[in-house]
Amino acid sequence: MRGATGFAACALMADGQAAGEGRRFTWSTLSGWGLNPLIDNATLIVSELLSNALQYGLVHPPAHRADRRPVWLGLLRRGRTVLCTVCDHSTAVPVLRKPDHLSQSGRGLHIVNYLSASWGWTTPNVGGKAVWAAVSPSPHDEAPASAATTRRW
């Protein structure tokens, strides 16, 4: 296992490319840390957090923004757990809503809730807030290779 701790962050402009750039940054960072079992869940979580930040967390809609302040994506590694964090400039907190089965949106936080060990947000202030989710390996990912080969089904 490479270093037990690490931090990486990037600024993303609030445009249609932010989620894709965030997924690539997450994939590259976790791959470099040797945390390949976390990549799929972490990239999906980051994509959902960024989508929410862009849809609900902007002070002004993208077409009407006077400033071009970025949203920030941070990845903090502690052992085999990664804390994925997206910072935006809004004081509105995320709300886990009951999904409307006919709606095309509204399921992102349910995905984050399901795939993460825990998630939440910082107390908003004049600078905005950070929404975070902790991603850890599943017990299946932690099983030693020898155990997986000796099981009989």
PDB file of C-alpha atoms in Angstrom:
ATOM      1  CA  MET A   1       0.000   0.000   0.000  1.00  0.00           C
ATOM      2  CA  ARG A   2       1.315   3.422  -0.909  1.00  0.00           C
ATOM      3  CA  GLY A   3       1.293   6.283   1.619  1.00  0.00           C
ATOM      4  CA  ALA A   4      -1.441   6.034   4.241  1.00  0.00           C
ATOM      5  CA  THR A   5      -2.487   9.666   3.867  1.00  0.00           C
ATOM      6  CA  GLY A   6      -2.835  12.066   0.992  1.00  0.00           C
ATOM      7  CA  PHE A   7      -4.654  15.145  -0.216  1.00  0.00           C
ATOM      8  CA  ALA A   8      -5.471  16.374  -3.693  1.00  0.00           C
ATOM      9  CA  ALA A   9      -7.733  19.202  -4.834  1.00  0.00           C
ATOM     10  CA  CYS A  10      -8.743  20.930  -8.028  1.00  0.00           C
ATOM     11  CA  ALA A  11     -10.804  23.954  -8.985  1.00  0.00           C
ATOM     12  CA  LEU A  12     -13.554  23.320 -11.524  1.00  0.00           C
ATOM     13  CA  MET A  13     -15.391  25.983 -13.446  1.00  0.00           C
ATOM     14  CA  ALA A  14     -19.164  25.808 -13.182  1.00  0.00           C
ATOM     15  CA  ASP A  15     -19.828  24.583 -16.687  1.00  0.00           C
ATOM     16  CA  GLY A  16     -20.902  21.457 -18.521  1.00  0.00           C
ATOM     17  CA  GLN A  17     -17.428  19.933 -18.265  1.00  0.00           C
ATOM     18  CA  ALA A  18     -17.012  20.086 -14.476  1.00  0.00           C
ATOM     19  CA  ALA A  19     -18.489  16.659 -13.682  1.00  0.00           C
ATOM     20  CA  GLY A  20     -16.391  14.908 -16.341  1.00  0.00           C
ATOM     21  CA  GLU A  21     -13.231  16.701 -15.237  1.00  0.00           C
ATOM     22  CA  GLY A  22     -14.023  15.795 -11.620  1.00  0.00           C
ATOM     23  CA  ARG A  23     -14.464  12.120 -12.520  1.00  0.00           C
ATOM     24  CA  ARG A  24     -11.134  12.086 -14.401  1.00  0.00           C
ATOM     25  CA  PHE A  25      -9.366  13.833 -11.497  1.00  0.00           C
ATOM     26  CA  THR A  26     -10.838  11.351  -9.008  1.00  0.00           C
ATOM     27  CA  TRP A  27      -9.922   8.332 -11.147  1.00  0.00           C
ATOM     28  CA  SER A  28      -6.365   9.566 -11.653  1.00  0.00           C
ATOM     29  CA  THR A  29      -5.847  10.450  -7.987  1.00  0.00           C
ATOM     30  CA  LEU A  30      -7.238   7.207  -6.541  1.00  0.00           C
ATOM     31  CA  SER A  31      -5.354   5.182  -9.139  1.00  0.00           C
ATOM     32  CA  GLY A  32      -2.138   6.944  -8.128  1.00  0.00           C
ATOM     33  CA  TRP A  33      -2.870   6.155  -4.483  1.00  0.00           C
ATOM     34  CA  GLY A  34      -3.370   2.473  -5.334  1.00  0.00           C
ATOM     35  CA  LEU A  35      -7.029   2.553  -4.269  1.00  0.00           C
ATOM     36  CA  ASN A  36      -8.472   0.944  -7.394  1.00  0.00           C
ATOM     37  CA  PRO A  37     -11.322  -0.841  -5.525  1.00  0.00           C
ATOM     38  CA  LEU A  38     -12.735   2.600  -4.579  1.00  0.00           C
ATOM     39  CA  ILE A  39     -12.551   4.217  -8.011  1.00  0.00           C
ATOM     40  CA  ASP A  40     -16.002   3.294  -9.365  1.00  0.00           C
ATOM     41  CA  ASN A  41     -17.946   4.353  -6.260  1.00  0.00           C
ATOM     42  CA  ALA A  42     -15.828   7.457  -5.670  1.00  0.00           C
ATOM     43  CA  THR A  43     -16.157   8.722  -9.248  1.00  0.00           C
ATOM     44  CA  LEU A  44     -19.919   8.245  -9.166  1.00  0.00           C
ATOM     45  CA  ILE A  45     -20.182  10.015  -5.805  1.00  0.00           C
ATOM     46  CA  VAL A  46     -18.018  12.911  -7.024  1.00  0.00           C
ATOM     47  CA  SER A  47     -20.137  13.200 -10.151  1.00  0.00           C
ATOM     48  CA  GLU A  48     -23.325  13.408  -8.077  1.00  0.00           C
ATOM     49  CA  LEU A  49     -21.854  15.918  -5.603  1.00  0.00           C
ATOM     50  CA  LEU A  50     -20.615  18.117  -8.447  1.00  0.00           C
ATOM     51  CA  SER A  51     -23.945  17.883 -10.277  1.00  0.00           C
ATOM     52  CA  ASN A  52     -25.749  18.997  -7.118  1.00  0.00           C
ATOM     53  CA  ALA A  53     -23.286  21.843  -6.560  1.00  0.00           C
ATOM     54  CA  LEU A  54     -23.783  23.054 -10.123  1.00  0.00           C
ATOM     55  CA  GLN A  55     -27.560  22.659 -10.088  1.00  0.00           C
ATOM     56  CA  TYR A  56     -28.397  23.857  -6.579  1.00  0.00           C
ATOM     57  CA  GLY A  57     -25.247  25.321  -5.073  1.00  0.00           C
ATOM     58  CA  LEU A  58     -24.563  28.242  -7.352  1.00  0.00           C
ATOM     59  CA  VAL A  59     -25.486  31.671  -6.055  1.00  0.00           C
ATOM     60  CA  HIS A  60     -26.456  32.703  -9.590  1.00  0.00           C
ATOM     61  CA  PRO A  61     -27.562  30.461 -12.482  1.00  0.00           C
ATOM     62  CA  PRO A  62     -24.659  29.752 -14.889  1.00  0.00           C
ATOM     63  CA  ALA A  63     -26.059  31.998 -17.627  1.00  0.00           C
ATOM     64  CA  HIS A  64     -26.379  34.954 -15.219  1.00  0.00           C
ATOM     65  CA  ARG A  65     -23.282  34.672 -13.051  1.00  0.00           C
ATOM     66  CA  ALA A  66     -21.299  37.862 -12.778  1.00  0.00           C
ATOM     67  CA  ASP A  67     -18.274  36.121 -11.276  1.00  0.00           C
ATOM     68  CA  ARG A  68     -16.518  32.972 -12.385  1.00  0.00           C
ATOM     69  CA  ARG A  69     -15.711  31.501  -8.978  1.00  0.00           C
ATOM     70  CA  PRO A  70     -14.957  27.795  -9.242  1.00  0.00           C
ATOM     71  CA  VAL A  71     -16.342  24.940  -7.237  1.00  0.00           C
ATOM     72  CA  TRP A  72     -13.644  22.941  -5.503  1.00  0.00           C
ATOM     73  CA  LEU A  73     -13.184  19.194  -5.410  1.00  0.00           C
ATOM     74  CA  GLY A  74     -11.007  17.775  -2.660  1.00  0.00           C
ATOM     75  CA  LEU A  75      -9.946  14.189  -1.996  1.00  0.00           C
ATOM     76  CA  LEU A  76      -8.505  13.315   1.405  1.00  0.00           C
ATOM     77  CA  ARG A  77      -7.051   9.873   1.989  1.00  0.00           C
ATOM     78  CA  ARG A  78      -6.782   8.270   5.418  1.00  0.00           C
ATOM     79  CA  GLY A  79      -5.635   4.666   5.068  1.00  0.00           C
ATOM     80  CA  ARG A  80      -8.056   2.920   2.704  1.00  0.00           C
ATOM     81  CA  THR A  81     -10.824   5.521   3.142  1.00  0.00           C
ATOM     82  CA  VAL A  82     -11.222   8.575   0.928  1.00  0.00           C
ATOM     83  CA  LEU A  83     -13.224  11.652   1.853  1.00  0.00           C
ATOM     84  CA  CYS A  84     -14.649  13.240  -1.322  1.00  0.00           C
ATOM     85  CA  THR A  85     -15.611  16.885  -0.810  1.00  0.00           C
ATOM     86  CA  VAL A  86     -17.186  19.483  -3.093  1.00  0.00           C
ATOM     87  CA  CYS A  87     -17.215  23.125  -2.000  1.00  0.00           C
ATOM     88  CA  ASP A  88     -19.630  25.643  -3.525  1.00  0.00           C
ATOM     89  CA  HIS A  89     -20.611  29.224  -2.714  1.00  0.00           C
ATOM     90  CA  SER A  90     -24.192  28.631  -1.606  1.00  0.00           C
ATOM     91  CA  THR A  91     -25.561  28.441   1.926  1.00  0.00           C
ATOM     92  CA  ALA A  92     -28.381  26.085   0.837  1.00  0.00           C
ATOM     93  CA  VAL A  93     -27.890  22.642   2.372  1.00  0.00           C
ATOM     94  CA  PRO A  94     -28.551  19.386   0.517  1.00  0.00           C
ATOM     95  CA  VAL A  95     -31.901  17.712   1.091  1.00  0.00           C
ATOM     96  CA  LEU A  96     -32.444  13.975   0.698  1.00  0.00           C
ATOM     97  CA  ARG A  97     -35.899  13.949  -0.886  1.00  0.00           C
ATOM     98  CA  LYS A  98     -38.286  11.121  -1.489  1.00  0.00           C
ATOM     99  CA  PRO A  99     -37.702  10.262  -5.147  1.00  0.00           C
ATOM    100  CA  ASP A 100     -40.478  10.788  -7.640  1.00  0.00           C
ATOM    101  CA  HIS A 101     -40.387   7.667  -9.808  1.00  0.00           C
ATOM    102  CA  LEU A 102     -41.468   9.654 -12.876  1.00  0.00           C
ATOM    103  CA  SER A 103     -38.926  12.438 -12.385  1.00  0.00           C
ATOM    104  CA  GLN A 104     -35.662  12.557 -14.322  1.00  0.00           C
ATOM    105  CA  SER A 105     -33.764  13.976 -11.340  1.00  0.00           C
ATOM    106  CA  GLY A 106     -33.736  13.825  -7.555  1.00  0.00           C
ATOM    107  CA  ARG A 107     -31.877  10.558  -6.997  1.00  0.00           C
ATOM    108  CA  GLY A 108     -28.299  11.811  -6.689  1.00  0.00           C
ATOM    109  CA  LEU A 109     -28.148  12.043  -2.904  1.00  0.00           C
ATOM    110  CA  HIS A 110     -29.752   8.598  -2.640  1.00  0.00           C
ATOM    111  CA  ILE A 111     -26.858   7.254  -4.723  1.00  0.00           C
ATOM    112  CA  VAL A 112     -24.362   9.085  -2.492  1.00  0.00           C
ATOM    113  CA  ASN A 113     -26.121   7.744   0.612  1.00  0.00           C
ATOM    114  CA  TYR A 114     -26.026   4.167  -0.689  1.00  0.00           C
ATOM    115  CA  LEU A 115     -22.420   4.121  -1.933  1.00  0.00           C
ATOM    116  CA  SER A 116     -20.737   6.014   0.898  1.00  0.00           C
ATOM    117  CA  ALA A 117     -19.901   4.950   4.440  1.00  0.00           C
ATOM    118  CA  SER A 118     -21.270   8.343   5.551  1.00  0.00           C
ATOM    119  CA  TRP A 119     -21.947  11.767   4.078  1.00  0.00           C
ATOM    120  CA  GLY A 120     -22.912  15.254   5.175  1.00  0.00           C
ATOM    121  CA  TRP A 121     -22.027  18.919   4.898  1.00  0.00           C
ATOM    122  CA  THR A 122     -20.279  21.646   6.807  1.00  0.00           C
ATOM    123  CA  THR A 123     -22.223  24.438   8.461  1.00  0.00           C
ATOM    124  CA  PRO A 124     -22.777  27.044   5.728  1.00  0.00           C
ATOM    125  CA  ASN A 125     -21.222  30.474   6.143  1.00  0.00           C
ATOM    126  CA  VAL A 126     -20.744  33.529   3.918  1.00  0.00           C
ATOM    127  CA  GLY A 127     -18.203  31.581   1.838  1.00  0.00           C
ATOM    128  CA  GLY A 128     -20.579  28.674   1.164  1.00  0.00           C
ATOM    129  CA  LYS A 129     -20.384  25.078   2.330  1.00  0.00           C
ATOM    130  CA  ALA A 130     -18.686  21.766   1.684  1.00  0.00           C
ATOM    131  CA  VAL A 131     -20.648  18.585   0.966  1.00  0.00           C
ATOM    132  CA  TRP A 132     -18.659  15.425   1.674  1.00  0.00           C
ATOM    133  CA  ALA A 133     -18.908  11.652   1.431  1.00  0.00           C
ATOM    134  CA  ALA A 134     -16.558   9.010   2.861  1.00  0.00           C
ATOM    135  CA  VAL A 135     -15.795   6.041   0.610  1.00  0.00           C
ATOM    136  CA  SER A 136     -14.326   2.857   2.055  1.00  0.00           C
ATOM    137  CA  PRO A 137     -13.712  -0.595   0.614  1.00  0.00           C
ATOM    138  CA  SER A 138     -16.540  -3.072   1.024  1.00  0.00           C
ATOM    139  CA  PRO A 139     -15.827  -6.210   3.092  1.00  0.00           C
ATOM    140  CA  HIS A 140     -15.622  -8.121  -0.207  1.00  0.00           C
ATOM    141  CA  ASP A 141     -12.830  -5.787  -1.392  1.00  0.00           C
ATOM    142  CA  GLU A 142     -10.929  -6.296   1.881  1.00  0.00           C
ATOM    143  CA  ALA A 143     -10.966 -10.123   1.779  1.00  0.00           C
ATOM    144  CA  PRO A 144      -7.498 -11.612   1.251  1.00  0.00           C
ATOM    145  CA  ALA A 145      -6.991 -13.151  -2.167  1.00  0.00           C
ATOM    146  CA  SER A 146      -6.413 -16.594  -0.660  1.00  0.00           C
ATOM    147  CA  ALA A 147      -9.818 -16.495   1.082  1.00  0.00           C
ATOM    148  CA  ALA A 148     -11.562 -15.721  -2.179  1.00  0.00           C
ATOM    149  CA  THR A 149      -9.980 -18.714  -3.923  1.00  0.00           C
ATOM    150  CA  THR A 150     -10.720 -21.224  -1.142  1.00  0.00           C
ATOM    151  CA  ARG A 151     -14.447 -20.536  -0.777  1.00  0.00           C
ATOM    152  CA  ARG A 152     -16.773 -23.184  -2.020  1.00  0.00           C
ATOM    153  CA  TRP A 153     -20.153 -22.117  -3.337  1.00  0.00           C
TER     154      TRP A 153
END
